[in-house]
JSON list of C-alpha atoms in Angstrom, two decimals:
[
{"chain": "A", "resi": 1, "resn": "UNK", "atom": "CA", "xyz": [0.01, 0.06, -0.07]},
{"chain": "A", "resi": 2, "resn": "UNK", "atom": "CA", "xyz": [1.47, 3.36, -0.95]},
{"chain": "A", "resi": 3, "resn": "UNK", "atom": "CA", "xyz": [-0.42, 5.51, 1.25]},
{"chain": "A", "resi": 4, "resn": "UNK", "atom": "CA", "xyz": [-2.79, 6.10, 3.70]},
{"chain": "A", "resi": 5, "resn": "UNK", "atom": "CA", "xyz": [-5.30, 7.92, 1.31]},
{"chain": "A", "resi": 6, "resn": "UNK", "atom": "CA", "xyz": [-5.13, 5.15, -1.33]},
{"chain": "A", "resi": 7, "resn": "UNK", "atom": "CA", "xyz": [-5.55, 2.88, 1.12]},
{"chain": "A", "resi": 8, "resn": "UNK", "atom": "CA", "xyz": [-9.18, 4.59, 2.41]},
{"chain": "A", "resi": 9, "resn": "UNK", "atom": "CA", "xyz": [-10.17, 5.10, -0.99]},
{"chain": "A", "resi": 10, "resn": "UNK", "atom": "CA", "xyz": [-9.98, 1.05, -1.74]},
{"chain": "A", "resi": 11, "resn": "UNK", "atom": "CA", "xyz": [-10.97, -0.06, 1.28]},
{"chain": "A", "resi": 12, "resn": "UNK", "atom": "CA", "xyz": [-14.04, 1.46, 1.24]},
{"chain": "A", "resi": 13, "resn": "UNK", "atom": "CA", "xyz": [-15.26, 0.42, -2.26]},
{"chain": "A", "resi": 14, "resn": "UNK", "atom": "CA", "xyz": [-14.54, -3.14, -1.25]},
{"chain": "A", "resi": 15, "resn": "UNK", "atom": "CA", "xyz": [-16.37, -1.79, 2.41]},
{"chain": "A", "resi": 16, "resn": "UNK", "atom": "CA", "xyz": [-20.10, -0.75, 0.37]},
{"chain": "A", "resi": 17, "resn": "UNK", "atom": "CA", "xyz": [-19.27, -4.37, -1.92]},
{"chain": "A", "resi": 18, "resn": "UNK", "atom": "CA", "xyz": [-19.06, -5.95, 1.47]},
{"chain": "A", "resi": 19, "resn": "UNK", "atom": "CA", "xyz": [-22.15, -4.38, 2.72]},
{"chain": "A", "resi": 20, "resn": "UNK", "atom": "CA", "xyz": [-24.14, -4.55, -0.84]},
{"chain": "A", "resi": 21, "resn": "UNK", "atom": "CA", "xyz": [-23.59, -8.56, -0.07]},
{"chain": "A", "resi": 22, "resn": "UNK", "atom": "CA", "xyz": [-24.18, -8.56, 3.55]},
{"chain": "A", "resi": 23, "resn": "UNK", "atom": "CA", "xyz": [-27.62, -6.30, 2.98]},
{"chain": "A", "resi": 24, "resn": "UNK", "atom": "CA", "xyz": [-28.66, -9.14, 0.51]},
{"chain": "A", "resi": 25, "resn": "UNK", "atom": "CA", "xyz": [-28.69, -11.91, 3.50]},
{"chain": "A", "resi": 26, "resn": "UNK", "atom": "CA", "xyz": [-31.49, -12.74, 5.44]},
{"chain": "A", "resi": 27, "resn": "UNK", "atom": "CA", "xyz": [-32.35, -14.39, 9.07]},
{"chain": "A", "resi": 28, "resn": "UNK", "atom": "CA", "xyz": [-33.15, -18.06, 7.51]},
{"chain": "A", "resi": 29, "resn": "UNK", "atom": "CA", "xyz": [-29.91, -17.61, 5.16]},
{"chain": "A", "resi": 30, "resn": "UNK", "atom": "CA", "xyz": [-27.65, -17.63, 7.21]},
{"chain": "A", "resi": 31, "resn": "UNK", "atom": "CA", "xyz": [-27.51, -21.29, 8.60]},
{"chain": "A", "resi": 32, "resn": "UNK", "atom": "CA", "xyz": [-26.84, -22.28, 5.15]},
{"chain": "A", "resi": 33, "resn": "UNK", "atom": "CA", "xyz": [-23.89, -24.41, 4.89]},
{"chain": "A", "resi": 34, "resn": "UNK", "atom": "CA", "xyz": [-22.12, -26.42, 2.32]},
{"chain": "A", "resi": 35, "resn": "UNK", "atom": "CA", "xyz": [-21.89, -29.09, 5.16]},
{"chain": "A", "resi": 36, "resn": "UNK", "atom": "CA", "xyz": [-21.48, -28.79, 8.71]},
{"chain": "A", "resi": 37, "resn": "UNK", "atom": "CA", "xyz": [-18.11, -29.36, 8.40]},
{"chain": "A", "resi": 38, "resn": "UNK", "atom": "CA", "xyz": [-18.02, -25.78, 6.73]},
{"chain": "A", "resi": 39, "resn": "UNK", "atom": "CA", "xyz": [-18.82, -22.59, 7.23]},
{"chain": "A", "resi": 40, "resn": "UNK", "atom": "CA", "xyz": [-22.25, -21.29, 7.48]},
{"chain": "A", "resi": 41, "resn": "UNK", "atom": "CA", "xyz": [-22.87, -18.22, 5.77]},
{"chain": "A", "resi": 42, "resn": "UNK", "atom": "CA", "xyz": [-23.85, -16.18, 9.27]},
{"chain": "A", "resi": 43, "resn": "UNK", "atom": "CA", "xyz": [-20.08, -17.14, 10.41]},
{"chain": "A", "resi": 44, "resn": "UNK", "atom": "CA", "xyz": [-18.76, -16.21, 7.03]},
{"chain": "A", "resi": 45, "resn": "UNK", "atom": "CA", "xyz": [-20.14, -12.45, 7.59]},
{"chain": "A", "resi": 46, "resn": "UNK", "atom": "CA", "xyz": [-19.27, -12.22, 11.13]},
{"chain": "A", "resi": 47, "resn": "UNK", "atom": "CA", "xyz": [-15.59, -13.86, 9.80]},
{"chain": "A", "resi": 48, "resn": "UNK", "atom": "CA", "xyz": [-15.91, -10.50, 8.39]},
{"chain": "A", "resi": 49, "resn": "UNK", "atom": "CA", "xyz": [-16.76, -8.74, 10.85]},
{"chain": "A", "resi": 50, "resn": "UNK", "atom": "CA", "xyz": [-14.73, -9.77, 13.50]},
{"chain": "A", "resi": 51, "resn": "UNK", "atom": "CA", "xyz": [-11.21, -10.56, 11.08]},
{"chain": "A", "resi": 52, "resn": "UNK", "atom": "CA", "xyz": [-11.33, -6.07, 11.09]},
{"chain": "A", "resi": 53, "resn": "UNK", "atom": "CA", "xyz": [-10.95, -6.21, 14.75]},
{"chain": "A", "resi": 54, "resn": "UNK", "atom": "CA", "xyz": [-7.30, -7.98, 13.77]},
{"chain": "A", "resi": 55, "resn": "UNK", "atom": "CA", "xyz": [-5.70, -4.77, 12.60]},
{"chain": "A", "resi": 56, "resn": "UNK", "atom": "CA", "xyz": [-6.09, -3.80, 16.60]},
{"chain": "A", "resi": 57, "resn": "UNK", "atom": "CA", "xyz": [-2.43, -6.24, 16.30]},
{"chain": "A", "resi": 58, "resn": "UNK", "atom": "CA", "xyz": [-0.74, -3.73, 14.33]},
{"chain": "A", "resi": 59, "resn": "UNK", "atom": "CA", "xyz": [-1.30, -1.12, 16.93]},
{"chain": "A", "resi": 60, "resn": "UNK", "atom": "CA", "xyz": [-3.89, 0.79, 16.00]},
{"chain": "A", "resi": 61, "resn": "UNK", "atom": "CA", "xyz": [-7.31, 1.43, 18.56]},
{"chain": "A", "resi": 62, "resn": "UNK", "atom": "CA", "xyz": [-10.75, 1.48, 17.30]},
{"chain": "A", "resi": 63, "resn": "UNK", "atom": "CA", "xyz": [-13.93, 0.09, 18.37]},
{"chain": "A", "resi": 64, "resn": "UNK", "atom": "CA", "xyz": [-15.60, -2.92, 17.49]},
{"chain": "A", "resi": 65, "resn": "UNK", "atom": "CA", "xyz": [-17.39, -6.39, 19.00]},
{"chain": "A", "resi": 66, "resn": "UNK", "atom": "CA", "xyz": [-15.50, -8.13, 21.48]},
{"chain": "A", "resi": 67, "resn": "UNK", "atom": "CA", "xyz": [-13.96, -11.98, 20.45]},
{"chain": "A", "resi": 68, "resn": "UNK", "atom": "CA", "xyz": [-16.35, -13.05, 23.21]},
{"chain": "A", "resi": 69, "resn": "UNK", "atom": "CA", "xyz": [-19.07, -11.63, 21.60]},
{"chain": "A", "resi": 70, "resn": "UNK", "atom": "CA", "xyz": [-21.92, -14.99, 20.30]},
{"chain": "A", "resi": 71, "resn": "UNK", "atom": "CA", "xyz": [-22.28, -14.86, 16.35]},
{"chain": "A", "resi": 72, "resn": "UNK", "atom": "CA", "xyz": [-26.25, -13.31, 15.87]},
{"chain": "A", "resi": 73, "resn": "UNK", "atom": "CA", "xyz": [-28.65, -15.23, 14.45]},
{"chain": "A", "resi": 74, "resn": "UNK", "atom": "CA", "xyz": [-29.83, -11.48, 12.61]},
{"chain": "A", "resi": 75, "resn": "UNK", "atom": "CA", "xyz": [-28.53, -10.59, 9.31]},
{"chain": "A", "resi": 76, "resn": "UNK", "atom": "CA", "xyz": [-29.16, -6.67, 10.05]},
{"chain": "A", "resi": 77, "resn": "UNK", "atom": "CA", "xyz": [-26.97, -6.85, 13.31]},
{"chain": "A", "resi": 78, "resn": "UNK", "atom": "CA", "xyz": [-24.48, -8.10, 11.29]},
{"chain": "A", "resi": 79, "resn": "UNK", "atom": "CA", "xyz": [-24.30, -6.14, 8.46]},
{"chain": "A", "resi": 80, "resn": "UNK", "atom": "CA", "xyz": [-24.95, -3.31, 11.51]},
{"chain": "A", "resi": 81, "resn": "UNK", "atom": "CA", "xyz": [-21.71, -4.33, 13.16]},
{"chain": "A", "resi": 82, "resn": "UNK", "atom": "CA", "xyz": [-19.76, -4.12, 9.87]},
{"chain": "A", "resi": 83, "resn": "UNK", "atom": "CA", "xyz": [-20.95, -1.07, 9.39]},
{"chain": "A", "resi": 84, "resn": "UNK", "atom": "CA", "xyz": [-19.26, 0.67, 12.88]},
{"chain": "A", "resi": 85, "resn": "UNK", "atom": "CA", "xyz": [-16.53, -1.95, 12.75]},
{"chain": "A", "resi": 86, "resn": "UNK", "atom": "CA", "xyz": [-15.27, -1.01, 9.49]},
{"chain": "A", "resi": 87, "resn": "UNK", "atom": "CA", "xyz": [-16.71, 2.89, 9.99]},
{"chain": "A", "resi": 88, "resn": "UNK", "atom": "CA", "xyz": [-14.30, 2.64, 13.24]},
{"chain": "A", "resi": 89, "resn": "UNK", "atom": "CA", "xyz": [-11.14, 0.86, 11.57]},
{"chain": "A", "resi": 90, "resn": "UNK", "atom": "CA", "xyz": [-11.06, 3.43, 8.80]},
{"chain": "A", "resi": 91, "resn": "UNK", "atom": "CA", "xyz": [-10.73, 6.37, 11.37]},
{"chain": "A", "resi": 92, "resn": "UNK", "atom": "CA", "xyz": [-7.93, 4.95, 12.67]},
{"chain": "A", "resi": 93, "resn": "UNK", "atom": "CA", "xyz": [-6.28, 4.62, 9.89]},
{"chain": "A", "resi": 94, "resn": "UNK", "atom": "CA", "xyz": [-6.62, 8.36, 9.20]},
{"chain": "A", "resi": 95, "resn": "UNK", "atom": "CA", "xyz": [-6.52, 9.11, 12.33]},
{"chain": "A", "resi": 96, "resn": "UNK", "atom": "CA", "xyz": [-3.18, 6.54, 14.44]},
{"chain": "A", "resi": 97, "resn": "UNK", "atom": "CA", "xyz": [-1.11, 6.42, 11.93]},
{"chain": "A", "resi": 98, "resn": "UNK", "atom": "CA", "xyz": [0.93, 8.52, 8.62]},
{"chain": "A", "resi": 99, "resn": "UNK", "atom": "CA", "xyz": [2.84, 7.12, 5.76]},
{"chain": "A", "resi": 100, "resn": "UNK", "atom": "CA", "xyz": [5.54, 5.75, 7.72]},
{"chain": "A", "resi": 101, "resn": "UNK", "atom": "CA", "xyz": [3.71, 3.73, 9.96]},
{"chain": "A", "resi": 102, "resn": "UNK", "atom": "CA", "xyz": [3.06, 1.78, 6.54]},
{"chain": "A", "resi": 103, "resn": "UNK", "atom": "CA", "xyz": [6.61, 0.49, 6.50]},
{"chain": "A", "resi": 104, "resn": "UNK", "atom": "CA", "xyz": [6.64, -0.89, 10.14]},
{"chain": "A", "resi": 105, "resn": "UNK", "atom": "CA", "xyz": [6.75, -4.80, 10.37]},
{"chain": "A", "resi": 106, "resn": "UNK", "atom": "CA", "xyz": [5.02, -6.69, 13.09]},
{"chain": "A", "resi": 107, "resn": "UNK", "atom": "CA", "xyz": [5.45, -10.52, 13.30]},
{"chain": "A", "resi": 108, "resn": "UNK", "atom": "CA", "xyz": [2.30, -12.11, 12.07]},
{"chain": "A", "resi": 109, "resn": "UNK", "atom": "CA", "xyz": [1.95, -16.41, 12.45]},
{"chain": "A", "resi": 110, "resn": "UNK", "atom": "CA", "xyz": [6.14, -16.26, 12.58]},
{"chain": "A", "resi": 111, "resn": "UNK", "atom": "CA", "xyz": [6.32, -13.65, 9.43]},
{"chain": "A", "resi": 112, "resn": "UNK", "atom": "CA", "xyz": [7.45, -10.13, 9.51]},
{"chain": "A", "resi": 113, "resn": "UNK", "atom": "CA", "xyz": [4.54, -8.04, 7.40]},
{"chain": "A", "resi": 114, "resn": "UNK", "atom": "CA", "xyz": [4.74, -4.69, 6.87]},
{"chain": "A", "resi": 115, "resn": "UNK", "atom": "CA", "xyz": [1.78, -2.39, 7.86]},
{"chain": "A", "resi": 116, "resn": "UNK", "atom": "CA", "xyz": [1.05, -1.74, 4.27]},
{"chain": "A", "resi": 117, "resn": "UNK", "atom": "CA", "xyz": [1.26, -5.23, 2.69]},
{"chain": "A", "resi": 118, "resn": "UNK", "atom": "CA", "xyz": [-1.47, -6.26, 6.01]},
{"chain": "A", "resi": 119, "resn": "UNK", "atom": "CA", "xyz": [-3.96, -3.95, 5.01]},
{"chain": "A", "resi": 120, "resn": "UNK", "atom": "CA", "xyz": [-3.68, -4.47, 1.30]},
{"chain": "A", "resi": 121, "resn": "UNK", "atom": "CA", "xyz": [-4.52, -8.36, 2.89]},
{"chain": "A", "resi": 122, "resn": "UNK", "atom": "CA", "xyz": [-7.09, -7.52, 4.18]},
{"chain": "A", "resi": 123, "resn": "UNK", "atom": "CA", "xyz": [-9.10, -6.04, 1.58]},
{"chain": "A", "resi": 124, "resn": "UNK", "atom": "CA", "xyz": [-8.27, -9.33, -0.84]},
{"chain": "A", "resi": 125, "resn": "UNK", "atom": "CA", "xyz": [-9.63, -11.50, 2.19]},
{"chain": "A", "resi": 126, "resn": "UNK", "atom": "CA", "xyz": [-12.69, -9.34, 2.34]},
{"chain": "A", "resi": 127, "resn": "UNK", "atom": "CA", "xyz": [-13.19, -10.44, -1.25]},
{"chain": "A", "resi": 128, "resn": "UNK", "atom": "CA", "xyz": [-12.33, -13.87, -0.54]},
{"chain": "A", "resi": 129, "resn": "UNK", "atom": "CA", "xyz": [-14.97, -14.74, 1.81]},
{"chain": "A", "resi": 130, "resn": "UNK", "atom": "CA", "xyz": [-17.17, -12.48, 0.53]},
{"chain": "A", "resi": 131, "resn": "UNK", "atom": "CA", "xyz": [-16.69, -14.87, -3.14]},
{"chain": "A", "resi": 132, "resn": "UNK", "atom": "CA", "xyz": [-17.26, -18.16, -0.19]},
{"chain": "A", "resi": 133, "resn": "UNK", "atom": "CA", "xyz": [-20.52, -16.00, 0.85]},
{"chain": "A", "resi": 134, "resn": "UNK", "atom": "CA", "xyz": [-21.90, -15.65, -2.56]},
{"chain": "A", "resi": 135, "resn": "UNK", "atom": "CA", "xyz": [-22.06, -19.00, -3.62]},
{"chain": "A", "resi": 136, "resn": "UNK", "atom": "CA", "xyz": [-23.69, -20.01, -0.72]},
{"chain": "A", "resi": 137, "resn": "UNK", "atom": "CA", "xyz": [-26.51, -17.15, -1.05]},
{"chain": "A", "resi": 138, "resn": "UNK", "atom": "CA", "xyz": [-27.45, -18.42, -4.29]},
{"chain": "A", "resi": 139, "resn": "UNK", "atom": "CA", "xyz": [-27.43, -21.59, -2.88]},
{"chain": "A", "resi": 140, "resn": "UNK", "atom": "CA", "xyz": [-29.97, -20.10, -0.17]},
{"chain": "A", "resi": 141, "resn": "UNK", "atom": "CA", "xyz": [-31.77, -19.10, -2.75]},
{"chain": "A", "resi": 142, "resn": "UNK", "atom": "CA", "xyz": [-30.80, -15.31, -2.91]},
{"chain": "A", "resi": 143, "resn": "UNK", "atom": "CA", "xyz": [-30.06, -13.27, -5.70]},
{"chain": "A", "resi": 144, "resn": "UNK", "atom": "CA", "xyz": [-26.30, -12.01, -5.51]},
{"chain": "A", "resi": 145, "resn": "UNK", "atom": "CA", "xyz": [-26.13, -8.47, -5.88]},
{"chain": "A", "resi": 146, "resn": "UNK", "atom": "CA", "xyz": [-23.60, -6.76, -8.49]},
{"chain": "A", "resi": 147, "resn": "UNK", "atom": "CA", "xyz": [-19.88, -6.64, -6.89]},
{"chain": "A", "resi": 148, "resn": "UNK", "atom": "CA", "xyz": [-17.73, -5.65, -9.69]},
{"chain": "A", "resi": 149, "resn": "UNK", "atom": "CA", "xyz": [-19.80, -5.84, -12.63]},
{"chain": "A", "resi": 150, "resn": "UNK", "atom": "CA", "xyz": [-22.94, -7.89, -13.74]},
{"chain": "A", "resi": 151, "resn": "UNK", "atom": "CA", "xyz": [-24.42, -11.08, -12.60]},
{"chain": "A", "resi": 152, "resn": "UNK", "atom": "CA", "xyz": [-25.96, -13.87, -14.09]},
{"chain": "A", "resi": 153, "resn": "UNK", "atom": "CA", "xyz": [-29.47, -12.82, -12.80]},
{"chain": "A", "resi": 154, "resn": "UNK", "atom": "CA", "xyz": [-28.90, -8.87, -13.62]},
{"chain": "A", "resi": 155, "resn": "UNK", "atom": "CA", "xyz": [-27.85, -10.07, -17.80]},
{"chain": "A", "resi": 156, "resn": "UNK", "atom": "CA", "xyz": [-30.91, -11.68, -18.02]},
{"chain": "A", "resi": 157, "resn": "UNK", "atom": "CA", "xyz": [-33.08, -9.09, -16.67]},
{"chain": "A", "resi": 158, "resn": "UNK", "atom": "CA", "xyz": [-30.76, -6.72, -19.63]},
{"chain": "A", "resi": 159, "resn": "UNK", "atom": "CA", "xyz": [-32.47, -8.99, -22.16]},
{"chain": "A", "resi": 160, "resn": "UNK", "atom": "CA", "xyz": [-29.06, -10.58, -22.34]},
{"chain": "A", "resi": 161, "resn": "UNK", "atom": "CA", "xyz": [-27.13, -14.03, -22.54]},
{"chain": "A", "resi": 162, "resn": "UNK", "atom": "CA", "xyz": [-25.24, -14.39, -19.22]},
{"chain": "A", "resi": 163, "resn": "UNK", "atom": "CA", "xyz": [-21.03, -14.68, -20.29]},
{"chain": "A", "resi": 164, "resn": "UNK", "atom": "CA", "xyz": [-21.06, -18.48, -19.25]}
]
């Protein structure tokens, strides 16, 4: 990550996409999973909320749900929690770090990671789990919102053949 302004701009775009995905969830859909051994849709959504909290290991201080908090069984509570923690995180990055802090390294799982690399990882991590969520959403019968462009459903809505 080159600078804080670029990160915040990119992060805010990704937050909006994640919010669109979470906004489509229903309380009933939170139980959807591929198997009992895999994360449910609700567990994945809550994981996105809680994964932002890990950024506090880099020295940032911001409010968010406690690690002990039970996964909510309400899609709207998960979405509200995501909105709150992502805003608090963005505010912390803007107010607590300078560009120099992006080059500070921290030990993460036995490897030295610069803060800028961790910020980039957080963005990719969110996209990775959003992809998993969209598969479970399809299985739950939920229409997938547009993320980076038209979905199968929006191609159909436009009277076009979806690309395969």
